[in-house]
mmCIF file of C-alpha atoms in Angstrom:
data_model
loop_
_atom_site.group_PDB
_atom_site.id
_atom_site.type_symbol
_atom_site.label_atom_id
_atom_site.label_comp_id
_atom_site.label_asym_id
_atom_site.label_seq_id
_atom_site.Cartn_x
_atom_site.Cartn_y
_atom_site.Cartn_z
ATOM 1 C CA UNK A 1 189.221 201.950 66.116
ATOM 2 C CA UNK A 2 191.846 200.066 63.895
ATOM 3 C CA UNK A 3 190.909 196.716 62.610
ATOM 4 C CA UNK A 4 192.854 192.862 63.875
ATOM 5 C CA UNK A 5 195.780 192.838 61.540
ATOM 6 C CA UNK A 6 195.824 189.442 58.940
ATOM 7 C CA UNK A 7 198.892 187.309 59.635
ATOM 8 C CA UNK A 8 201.328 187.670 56.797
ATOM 9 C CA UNK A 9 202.568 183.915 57.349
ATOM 10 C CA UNK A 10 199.124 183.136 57.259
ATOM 11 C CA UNK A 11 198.773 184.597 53.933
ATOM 12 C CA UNK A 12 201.648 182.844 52.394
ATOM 13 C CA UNK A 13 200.449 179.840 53.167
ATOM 14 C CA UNK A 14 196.934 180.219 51.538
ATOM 15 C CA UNK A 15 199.228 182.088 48.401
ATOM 16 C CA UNK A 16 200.862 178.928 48.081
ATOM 17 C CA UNK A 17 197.955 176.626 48.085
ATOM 18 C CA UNK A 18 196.278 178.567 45.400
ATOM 19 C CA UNK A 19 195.649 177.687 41.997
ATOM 20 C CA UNK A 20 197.515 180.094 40.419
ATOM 21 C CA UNK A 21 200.654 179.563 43.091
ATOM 22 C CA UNK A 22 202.533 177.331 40.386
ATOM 23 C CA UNK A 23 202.864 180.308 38.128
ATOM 24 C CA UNK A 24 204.361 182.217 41.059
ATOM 25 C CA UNK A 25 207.795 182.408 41.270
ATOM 26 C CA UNK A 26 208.037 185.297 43.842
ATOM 27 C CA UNK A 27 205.914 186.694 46.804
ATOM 28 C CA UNK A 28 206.623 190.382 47.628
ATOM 29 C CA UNK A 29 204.291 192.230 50.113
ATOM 30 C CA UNK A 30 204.494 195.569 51.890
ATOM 31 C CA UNK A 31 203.239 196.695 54.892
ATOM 32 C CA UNK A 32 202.128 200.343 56.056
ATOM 33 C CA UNK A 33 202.606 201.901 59.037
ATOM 34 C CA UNK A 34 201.875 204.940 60.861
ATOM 35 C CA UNK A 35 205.135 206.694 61.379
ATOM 36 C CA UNK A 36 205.639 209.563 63.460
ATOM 37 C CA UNK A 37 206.948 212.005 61.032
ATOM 38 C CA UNK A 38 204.210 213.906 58.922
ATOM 39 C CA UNK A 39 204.220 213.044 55.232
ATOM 40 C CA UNK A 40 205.173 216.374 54.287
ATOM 41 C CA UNK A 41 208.237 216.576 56.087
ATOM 42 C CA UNK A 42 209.243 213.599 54.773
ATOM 43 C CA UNK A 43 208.543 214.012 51.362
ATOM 44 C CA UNK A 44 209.218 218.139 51.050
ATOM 45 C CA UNK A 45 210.967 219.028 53.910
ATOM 46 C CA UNK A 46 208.531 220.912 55.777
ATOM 47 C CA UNK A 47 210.118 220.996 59.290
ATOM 48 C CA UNK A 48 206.937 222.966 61.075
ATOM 49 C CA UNK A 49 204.154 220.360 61.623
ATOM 50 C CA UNK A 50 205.272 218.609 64.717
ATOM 51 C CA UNK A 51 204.787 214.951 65.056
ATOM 52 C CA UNK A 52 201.887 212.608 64.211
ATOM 53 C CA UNK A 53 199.539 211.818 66.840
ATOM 54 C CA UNK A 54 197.178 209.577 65.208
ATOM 55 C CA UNK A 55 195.846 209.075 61.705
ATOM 56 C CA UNK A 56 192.003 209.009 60.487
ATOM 57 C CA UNK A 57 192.370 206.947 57.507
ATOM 58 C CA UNK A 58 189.686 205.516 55.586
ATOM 59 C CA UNK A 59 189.165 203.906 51.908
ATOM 60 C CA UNK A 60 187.308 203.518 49.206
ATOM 61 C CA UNK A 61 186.367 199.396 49.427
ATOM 62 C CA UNK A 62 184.671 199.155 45.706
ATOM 63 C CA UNK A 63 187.970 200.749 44.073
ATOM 64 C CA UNK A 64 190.007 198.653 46.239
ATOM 65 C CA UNK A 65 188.407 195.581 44.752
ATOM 66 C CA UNK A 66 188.413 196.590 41.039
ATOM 67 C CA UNK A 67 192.129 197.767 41.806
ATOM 68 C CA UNK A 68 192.966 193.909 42.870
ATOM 69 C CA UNK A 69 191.235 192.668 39.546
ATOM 70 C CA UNK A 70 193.223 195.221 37.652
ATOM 71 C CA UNK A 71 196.249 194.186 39.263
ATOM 72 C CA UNK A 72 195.807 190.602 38.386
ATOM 73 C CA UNK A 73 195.747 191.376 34.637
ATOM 74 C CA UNK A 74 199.195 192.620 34.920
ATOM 75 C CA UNK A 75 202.080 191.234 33.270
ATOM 76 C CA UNK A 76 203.214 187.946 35.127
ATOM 77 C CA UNK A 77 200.461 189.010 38.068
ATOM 78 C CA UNK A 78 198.970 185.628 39.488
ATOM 79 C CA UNK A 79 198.225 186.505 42.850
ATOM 80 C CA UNK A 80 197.179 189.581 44.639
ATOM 81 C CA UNK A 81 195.723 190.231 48.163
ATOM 82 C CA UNK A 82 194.709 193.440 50.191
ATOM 83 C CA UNK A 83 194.027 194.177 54.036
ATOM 84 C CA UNK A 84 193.403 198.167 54.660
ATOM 85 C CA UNK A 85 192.973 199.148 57.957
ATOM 86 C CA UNK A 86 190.376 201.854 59.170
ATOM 87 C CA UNK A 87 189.583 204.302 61.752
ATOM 88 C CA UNK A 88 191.784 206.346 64.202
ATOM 89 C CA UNK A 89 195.361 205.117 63.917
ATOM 90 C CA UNK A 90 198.173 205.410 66.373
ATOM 91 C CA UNK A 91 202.167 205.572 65.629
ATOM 92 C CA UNK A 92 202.745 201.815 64.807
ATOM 93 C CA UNK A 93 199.950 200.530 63.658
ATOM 94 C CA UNK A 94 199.448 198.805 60.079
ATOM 95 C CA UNK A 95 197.660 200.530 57.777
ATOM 96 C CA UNK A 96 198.046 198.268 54.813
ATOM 97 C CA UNK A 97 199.455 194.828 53.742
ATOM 98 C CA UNK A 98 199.416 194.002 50.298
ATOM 99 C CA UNK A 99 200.834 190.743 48.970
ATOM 100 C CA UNK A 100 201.703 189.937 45.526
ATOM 101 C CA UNK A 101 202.858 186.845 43.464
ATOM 102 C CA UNK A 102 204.323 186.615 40.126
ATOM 103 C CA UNK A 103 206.011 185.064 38.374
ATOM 104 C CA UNK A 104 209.715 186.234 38.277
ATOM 105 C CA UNK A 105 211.312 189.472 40.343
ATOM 106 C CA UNK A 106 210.482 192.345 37.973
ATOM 107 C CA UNK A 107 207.137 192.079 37.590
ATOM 108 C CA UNK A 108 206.570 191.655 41.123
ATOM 109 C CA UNK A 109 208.309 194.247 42.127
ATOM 110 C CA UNK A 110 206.566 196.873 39.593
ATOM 111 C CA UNK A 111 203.182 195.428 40.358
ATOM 112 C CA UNK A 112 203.665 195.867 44.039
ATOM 113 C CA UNK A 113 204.855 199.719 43.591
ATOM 114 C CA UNK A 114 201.916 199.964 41.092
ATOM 115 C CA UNK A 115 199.455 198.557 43.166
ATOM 116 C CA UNK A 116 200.328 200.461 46.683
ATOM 117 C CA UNK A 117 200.470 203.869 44.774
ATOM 118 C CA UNK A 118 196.918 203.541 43.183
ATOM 119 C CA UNK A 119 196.196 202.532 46.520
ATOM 120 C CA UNK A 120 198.029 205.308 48.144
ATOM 121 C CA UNK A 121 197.025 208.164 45.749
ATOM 122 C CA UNK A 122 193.336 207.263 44.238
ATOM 123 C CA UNK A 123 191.603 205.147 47.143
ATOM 124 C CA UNK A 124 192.394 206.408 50.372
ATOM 125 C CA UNK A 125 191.501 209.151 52.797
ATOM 126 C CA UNK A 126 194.448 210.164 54.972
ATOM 127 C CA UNK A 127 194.646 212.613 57.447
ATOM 128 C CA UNK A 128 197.129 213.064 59.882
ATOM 129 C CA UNK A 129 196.562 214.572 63.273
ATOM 130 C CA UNK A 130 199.605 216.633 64.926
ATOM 131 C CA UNK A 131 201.120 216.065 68.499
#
């Protein structure tokens, strides 16, 4: 059963309120969904899967956590939260939202691809169930 998403505005507004916020001079997040079209097709061309039903997805919490404290000794890093979702997933539904703050565009933007691919590659279990 997937989780109640966080509210993104929500989330800037505690960003901002933070200690570190002053240091920020961007805010980039990402969010995950479920998408209909299986990963492989997508990313190889492999036409013969049908769609995606659902997702089981699942995560590794303590690497998620050390990933976050990583993250924040990145170059120009101040800020870093993560929401992963769990459970049986339908088309639509979030399965991440990660926000970052820094403090100019570049190293934002790299942290935030950094962050989602450790994310995407070491510390999460994703399997996608076919229509």
């Amino acid at each position: 059963m997937a989780l109640s998403e966080p509210s993104l505005d929500q989330w800037l507004k505690e960003a901002k309120l933070d200690p570190q916020a002053q240091q920020c001079g961007m805010f980039l997040a990402h969010n995950g969904v479920v998408r209909i079209t299986p990963k492989q097709k997508v990313r190889e061309g492999i036409e013969a899967l049908g769609d995606v039903s659902v997702i089981e997805f699942s995560y590794d919490a303590d690497g998620v956590d050390a990933a976050v404290a990583e993250a924040l000794t990145w170059q120009g890093v101040y800020y870093v939260r993560v929401w992963l979702n769990e459970g049986v997933l339908k088309v639509g539904d979030s399965i991440m939202y990660v926000l970052i703050g820094a403090d100019i565009r570049p190293n934002c933007i790299d942290a935030l691809q950094n962050l989602v691919a450790k994310i995407k590659t070491e510390l999460v279990v994703e399997t996608e169930i076919y229509a």
